[in-house]
GROMACS .gro file of C-alpha atoms in nm:
model
  278
    1UNK     CA    1 -22.665 -19.487   5.437
    2UNK     CA    2 -22.297 -19.558   5.357
    3UNK     CA    3 -22.285 -19.404   5.012
    4UNK     CA    4 -22.154 -19.050   5.038
    5UNK     CA    5 -21.933 -19.000   4.731
    6UNK     CA    6 -22.107 -19.011   4.393
    7UNK     CA    7 -21.943 -18.998   4.051
    8UNK     CA    8 -22.174 -18.883   3.771
    9UNK     CA    9 -22.075 -18.954   3.411
   10UNK     CA   10 -22.259 -18.832   3.102
   11UNK     CA   11 -22.626 -18.757   3.072
   12UNK     CA   12 -22.816 -18.444   2.971
   13UNK     CA   13 -22.950 -18.138   3.152
   14UNK     CA   14 -23.160 -18.359   3.383
   15UNK     CA   15 -22.840 -18.510   3.514
   16UNK     CA   16 -22.688 -18.165   3.566
   17UNK     CA   17 -22.978 -18.077   3.798
   18UNK     CA   18 -22.953 -18.422   3.958
   19UNK     CA   19 -22.590 -18.348   4.046
   20UNK     CA   20 -22.685 -18.011   4.196
   21UNK     CA   21 -22.971 -18.162   4.397
   22UNK     CA   22 -22.758 -18.446   4.535
   23UNK     CA   23 -22.493 -18.194   4.640
   24UNK     CA   24 -22.758 -17.987   4.821
   25UNK     CA   25 -22.856 -18.305   5.007
   26UNK     CA   26 -22.503 -18.345   5.141
   27UNK     CA   27 -22.350 -18.593   4.898
   28UNK     CA   28 -21.997 -18.538   4.768
   29UNK     CA   29 -22.071 -18.525   4.395
   30UNK     CA   30 -21.814 -18.531   4.116
   31UNK     CA   31 -21.926 -18.458   3.760
   32UNK     CA   32 -21.667 -18.640   3.547
   33UNK     CA   33 -21.508 -18.403   3.294
   34UNK     CA   34 -21.189 -18.597   3.213
   35UNK     CA   35 -20.973 -18.349   3.404
   36UNK     CA   36 -20.844 -18.649   3.599
   37UNK     CA   37 -20.803 -19.013   3.495
   38UNK     CA   38 -21.119 -19.221   3.505
   39UNK     CA   39 -20.943 -19.469   3.733
   40UNK     CA   40 -20.881 -19.198   3.993
   41UNK     CA   41 -21.239 -19.072   3.974
   42UNK     CA   42 -21.381 -19.421   4.022
   43UNK     CA   43 -21.148 -19.502   4.311
   44UNK     CA   44 -21.272 -19.190   4.492
   45UNK     CA   45 -21.642 -19.275   4.474
   46UNK     CA   46 -21.890 -19.511   4.637
   47UNK     CA   47 -22.140 -19.512   4.350
   48UNK     CA   48 -22.148 -19.424   3.981
   49UNK     CA   49 -22.452 -19.262   3.820
   50UNK     CA   50 -22.501 -19.266   3.444
   51UNK     CA   51 -22.758 -19.078   3.239
   52UNK     CA   52 -23.078 -19.180   3.070
   53UNK     CA   53 -23.009 -19.379   2.859
   54UNK     CA   54 -22.690 -19.522   3.003
   55UNK     CA   55 -22.563 -19.598   2.652
   56UNK     CA   56 -22.687 -19.545   2.299
   57UNK     CA   57 -22.466 -19.806   2.134
   58UNK     CA   58 -22.430 -20.072   2.409
   59UNK     CA   59 -22.055 -20.011   2.407
   60UNK     CA   60 -21.987 -19.662   2.541
   61UNK     CA   61 -22.129 -19.439   2.813
   62UNK     CA   62 -22.372 -19.180   2.678
   63UNK     CA   63 -22.160 -18.873   2.748
   64UNK     CA   64 -22.189 -18.630   2.454
   65UNK     CA   65 -21.995 -18.350   2.625
   66UNK     CA   66 -21.679 -18.560   2.667
   67UNK     CA   67 -21.427 -18.548   2.385
   68UNK     CA   68 -21.322 -18.911   2.432
   69UNK     CA   69 -21.559 -19.205   2.463
   70UNK     CA   70 -21.571 -19.414   2.780
   71UNK     CA   71 -21.606 -19.784   2.712
   72UNK     CA   72 -21.857 -19.953   2.939
   73UNK     CA   73 -21.629 -20.251   2.990
   74UNK     CA   74 -21.345 -20.022   3.105
   75UNK     CA   75 -21.571 -19.839   3.351
   76UNK     CA   76 -21.724 -20.159   3.488
   77UNK     CA   77 -21.382 -20.320   3.523
   78UNK     CA   78 -21.270 -20.027   3.740
   79UNK     CA   79 -21.589 -20.042   3.947
   80UNK     CA   80 -21.593 -20.414   4.019
   81UNK     CA   81 -21.820 -20.541   4.295
   82UNK     CA   82 -21.736 -20.265   4.545
   83UNK     CA   83 -21.931 -19.979   4.389
   84UNK     CA   84 -22.297 -19.942   4.299
   85UNK     CA   85 -22.406 -19.847   3.948
   86UNK     CA   86 -22.726 -19.649   3.893
   87UNK     CA   87 -22.824 -19.591   3.532
   88UNK     CA   88 -23.131 -19.530   3.320
   89UNK     CA   89 -23.276 -19.743   3.040
   90UNK     CA   90 -23.011 -20.011   3.066
   91UNK     CA   91 -23.035 -20.247   2.770
   92UNK     CA   92 -22.987 -20.620   2.814
   93UNK     CA   93 -22.641 -20.583   2.659
   94UNK     CA   94 -22.537 -20.315   2.909
   95UNK     CA   95 -22.666 -20.527   3.198
   96UNK     CA   96 -22.475 -20.827   3.066
   97UNK     CA   97 -22.148 -20.631   3.055
   98UNK     CA   98 -22.206 -20.510   3.411
   99UNK     CA   99 -22.271 -20.868   3.523
  100UNK     CA  100 -21.944 -20.987   3.370
  101UNK     CA  101 -21.758 -20.754   3.608
  102UNK     CA  102 -21.988 -20.832   3.905
  103UNK     CA  103 -22.110 -20.473   3.921
  104UNK     CA  104 -22.409 -20.420   4.147
  105UNK     CA  105 -22.645 -20.227   3.921
  106UNK     CA  106 -22.993 -20.075   3.941
  107UNK     CA  107 -23.187 -19.932   3.648
  108UNK     CA  108 -23.355 -19.631   3.809
  109UNK     CA  109 -23.574 -19.579   3.501
  110UNK     CA  110 -23.756 -19.904   3.581
  111UNK     CA  111 -23.854 -19.790   3.929
  112UNK     CA  112 -24.229 -19.744   3.968
  113UNK     CA  113 -24.205 -19.416   4.158
  114UNK     CA  114 -24.001 -19.262   3.876
  115UNK     CA  115 -24.248 -19.384   3.614
  116UNK     CA  116 -24.541 -19.236   3.805
  117UNK     CA  117 -24.380 -18.899   3.877
  118UNK     CA  118 -24.226 -18.874   3.528
  119UNK     CA  119 -24.572 -18.901   3.377
  120UNK     CA  120 -24.654 -18.547   3.490
  121UNK     CA  121 -24.392 -18.363   3.279
  122UNK     CA  122 -24.458 -18.609   2.996
  123UNK     CA  123 -24.828 -18.518   2.996
  124UNK     CA  124 -24.762 -18.146   3.024
  125UNK     CA  125 -24.512 -18.165   2.738
  126UNK     CA  126 -24.758 -18.360   2.523
  127UNK     CA  127 -25.032 -18.104   2.581
  128UNK     CA  128 -24.786 -17.825   2.501
  129UNK     CA  129 -24.708 -17.987   2.164
  130UNK     CA  130 -25.078 -18.020   2.087
  131UNK     CA  131 -25.142 -17.656   2.173
  132UNK     CA  132 -24.857 -17.546   1.947
  133UNK     CA  133 -24.954 -17.768   1.654
  134UNK     CA  134 -25.334 -17.759   1.650
  135UNK     CA  135 -25.525 -17.473   1.483
  136UNK     CA  136 -25.795 -17.511   1.749
  137UNK     CA  137 -25.809 -17.502   2.127
  138UNK     CA  138 -25.769 -17.814   2.334
  139UNK     CA  139 -26.102 -17.718   2.488
  140UNK     CA  140 -26.371 -17.881   2.275
  141UNK     CA  141 -26.125 -18.083   2.066
  142UNK     CA  142 -26.176 -18.453   1.990
  143UNK     CA  143 -25.893 -18.644   2.151
  144UNK     CA  144 -25.801 -19.012   2.140
  145UNK     CA  145 -25.559 -19.164   2.389
  146UNK     CA  146 -25.431 -19.512   2.308
  147UNK     CA  147 -25.334 -19.694   2.626
  148UNK     CA  148 -25.442 -19.620   2.980
  149UNK     CA  149 -25.136 -19.686   3.192
  150UNK     CA  150 -24.897 -19.466   3.387
  151UNK     CA  151 -24.903 -19.195   3.116
  152UNK     CA  152 -25.239 -19.254   2.951
  153UNK     CA  153 -25.441 -19.223   3.272
  154UNK     CA  154 -25.305 -18.886   3.397
  155UNK     CA  155 -25.308 -18.754   3.040
  156UNK     CA  156 -25.678 -18.841   3.006
  157UNK     CA  157 -25.747 -18.670   3.338
  158UNK     CA  158 -25.555 -18.357   3.235
  159UNK     CA  159 -25.722 -18.325   2.895
  160UNK     CA  160 -26.066 -18.398   3.036
  161UNK     CA  161 -26.019 -18.118   3.289
  162UNK     CA  162 -25.917 -17.886   3.004
  163UNK     CA  163 -26.250 -17.947   2.834
  164UNK     CA  164 -26.140 -18.187   2.561
  165UNK     CA  165 -26.373 -18.464   2.444
  166UNK     CA  166 -26.156 -18.762   2.533
  167UNK     CA  167 -26.184 -19.118   2.408
  168UNK     CA  168 -25.955 -19.381   2.561
  169UNK     CA  169 -25.865 -19.694   2.366
  170UNK     CA  170 -25.762 -19.971   2.604
  171UNK     CA  171 -25.743 -20.348   2.575
  172UNK     CA  172 -25.843 -20.442   2.928
  173UNK     CA  173 -26.202 -20.406   3.039
  174UNK     CA  174 -26.088 -20.287   3.383
  175UNK     CA  175 -25.895 -19.999   3.225
  176UNK     CA  176 -26.195 -19.899   3.015
  177UNK     CA  177 -26.417 -19.908   3.324
  178UNK     CA  178 -26.170 -19.689   3.511
  179UNK     CA  179 -26.166 -19.440   3.223
  180UNK     CA  180 -26.546 -19.428   3.216
  181UNK     CA  181 -26.552 -19.371   3.592
  182UNK     CA  182 -26.328 -19.069   3.525
  183UNK     CA  183 -26.594 -18.930   3.296
  184UNK     CA  184 -26.440 -19.002   2.955
  185UNK     CA  185 -26.547 -19.229   2.671
  186UNK     CA  186 -26.365 -19.562   2.649
  187UNK     CA  187 -26.354 -19.827   2.377
  188UNK     CA  188 -26.166 -20.140   2.281
  189UNK     CA  189 -25.890 -20.110   2.019
  190UNK     CA  190 -26.119 -20.269   1.761
  191UNK     CA  191 -26.303 -19.932   1.748
  192UNK     CA  192 -25.990 -19.721   1.700
  193UNK     CA  193 -26.034 -19.672   1.326
  194UNK     CA  194 -26.396 -19.571   1.371
  195UNK     CA  195 -26.296 -19.308   1.629
  196UNK     CA  196 -26.002 -19.185   1.422
  197UNK     CA  197 -26.220 -19.023   1.156
  198UNK     CA  198 -26.340 -18.755   1.401
  199UNK     CA  199 -26.018 -18.708   1.598
  200UNK     CA  200 -25.829 -18.380   1.606
  201UNK     CA  201 -25.534 -18.532   1.790
  202UNK     CA  202 -25.428 -18.881   1.896
  203UNK     CA  203 -25.185 -18.941   2.182
  204UNK     CA  204 -25.027 -19.285   2.176
  205UNK     CA  205 -24.877 -19.427   2.496
  206UNK     CA  206 -24.838 -19.792   2.387
  207UNK     CA  207 -24.479 -19.901   2.300
  208UNK     CA  208 -24.585 -20.135   2.022
  209UNK     CA  209 -24.761 -20.070   1.694
  210UNK     CA  210 -25.129 -20.011   1.762
  211UNK     CA  211 -25.196 -19.742   1.500
  212UNK     CA  212 -25.154 -19.915   1.166
  213UNK     CA  213 -25.234 -19.835   0.805
  214UNK     CA  214 -25.599 -19.932   0.840
  215UNK     CA  215 -25.655 -19.674   1.116
  216UNK     CA  216 -25.439 -19.412   0.945
  217UNK     CA  217 -25.649 -19.439   0.630
  218UNK     CA  218 -25.940 -19.299   0.831
  219UNK     CA  219 -25.741 -19.006   0.972
  220UNK     CA  220 -25.825 -18.678   0.802
  221UNK     CA  221 -25.646 -18.377   0.945
  222UNK     CA  222 -25.555 -18.572   1.256
  223UNK     CA  223 -25.234 -18.493   1.444
  224UNK     CA  224 -25.070 -18.794   1.609
  225UNK     CA  225 -24.833 -18.744   1.903
  226UNK     CA  226 -24.650 -19.065   1.990
  227UNK     CA  227 -24.529 -19.066   2.351
  228UNK     CA  228 -24.418 -19.430   2.353
  229UNK     CA  229 -24.058 -19.542   2.375
  230UNK     CA  230 -23.904 -19.742   2.091
  231UNK     CA  231 -24.034 -19.895   1.870
  232UNK     CA  232 -24.328 -19.654   1.915
  233UNK     CA  233 -24.691 -19.725   1.841
  234UNK     CA  234 -24.742 -19.586   1.490
  235UNK     CA  235 -24.676 -19.734   1.146
  236UNK     CA  236 -24.450 -19.447   1.044
  237UNK     CA  237 -24.408 -19.565   0.685
  238UNK     CA  238 -24.783 -19.576   0.634
  239UNK     CA  239 -24.821 -19.235   0.799
  240UNK     CA  240 -24.566 -19.086   0.557
  241UNK     CA  241 -24.738 -19.249   0.258
  242UNK     CA  242 -25.078 -19.117   0.366
  243UNK     CA  243 -24.960 -18.770   0.468
  244UNK     CA  244 -25.059 -18.807   0.832
  245UNK     CA  245 -24.852 -18.587   1.062
  246UNK     CA  246 -24.685 -18.781   1.342
  247UNK     CA  247 -24.466 -18.626   1.611
  248UNK     CA  248 -24.264 -18.883   1.799
  249UNK     CA  249 -24.209 -18.700   2.128
  250UNK     CA  250 -23.938 -18.895   2.309
  251UNK     CA  251 -23.776 -18.781   2.634
  252UNK     CA  252 -24.025 -18.505   2.712
  253UNK     CA  253 -23.943 -18.477   3.086
  254UNK     CA  254 -23.584 -18.383   3.010
  255UNK     CA  255 -23.689 -18.135   2.743
  256UNK     CA  256 -23.979 -17.954   2.910
  257UNK     CA  257 -23.892 -17.986   3.279
  258UNK     CA  258 -23.525 -18.081   3.337
  259UNK     CA  259 -23.522 -17.944   3.693
  260UNK     CA  260 -23.827 -18.144   3.795
  261UNK     CA  261 -23.698 -18.451   3.611
  262UNK     CA  262 -23.359 -18.424   3.780
  263UNK     CA  263 -23.525 -18.403   4.120
  264UNK     CA  264 -23.739 -18.707   4.041
  265UNK     CA  265 -23.427 -18.906   3.954
  266UNK     CA  266 -23.261 -18.782   4.276
  267UNK     CA  267 -23.557 -18.894   4.486
  268UNK     CA  268 -23.554 -19.233   4.315
  269UNK     CA  269 -23.180 -19.281   4.367
  270UNK     CA  270 -23.209 -19.191   4.736
  271UNK     CA  271 -23.489 -19.446   4.770
  272UNK     CA  272 -23.262 -19.707   4.614
  273UNK     CA  273 -22.982 -19.624   4.858
  274UNK     CA  274 -23.216 -19.644   5.155
  275UNK     CA  275 -23.371 -19.973   5.049
  276UNK     CA  276 -23.036 -20.137   4.974
  277UNK     CA  277 -22.890 -20.029   5.308
  278UNK     CA  278 -22.596 -19.871   5.127
   0.00000   0.00000   0.00000
């Protein structure tokens, strides 16, 4: 592995723990704080790591602790083709800017190992929200999980083991069969509204609207926790009109387990280095 010097710019507490973990693994890590010119910091590194997301406006690096904004085009111009960029949730616009300057980039958020491992703190955080918000125990509660992918499956397993009565809504027959083999009820999305009337809490994991007005009309005192990334899976306007409580719980790994999340990102980045031969 040729990459030894890593420049980290921006990010949240997950990235702070990432920096510490990379240093403990023997990398020379610099956390950019504007005490030296950006040009100097880039020249003294082999790779640049940005946070998750890399940018919130497709123009500047997401670095809330810095007093001055760093333009993506300025950073990528300094990096050129000689340094690797590792960033999370890179939009198409951010990727396009990187391509203009021939920057070799990898979106670590899209790596399968990160998605799988990140599901654990996401599920724990979701259950924590439910325990804080519900007037009943998770044990014995009626739970719906929409989607049965990298988050939906471990969440169903966790809640089932806690004694909840879990119903999974999934489009694919194979996913429903897998859920039934786990010991939970499984239905097609066409039955969502019917199930909603008895639900204490609904966890959505699908990043497109699957819980619309028709289903929300059947919700009584149901709590909905949306775990999906933008645009989410709930008709928020309808939920407001109908008085259904929805908590859109974005970025749970960084909020409930920043140390674990930082270590997951570190492991993923090291895998990228090893696979690329850098």
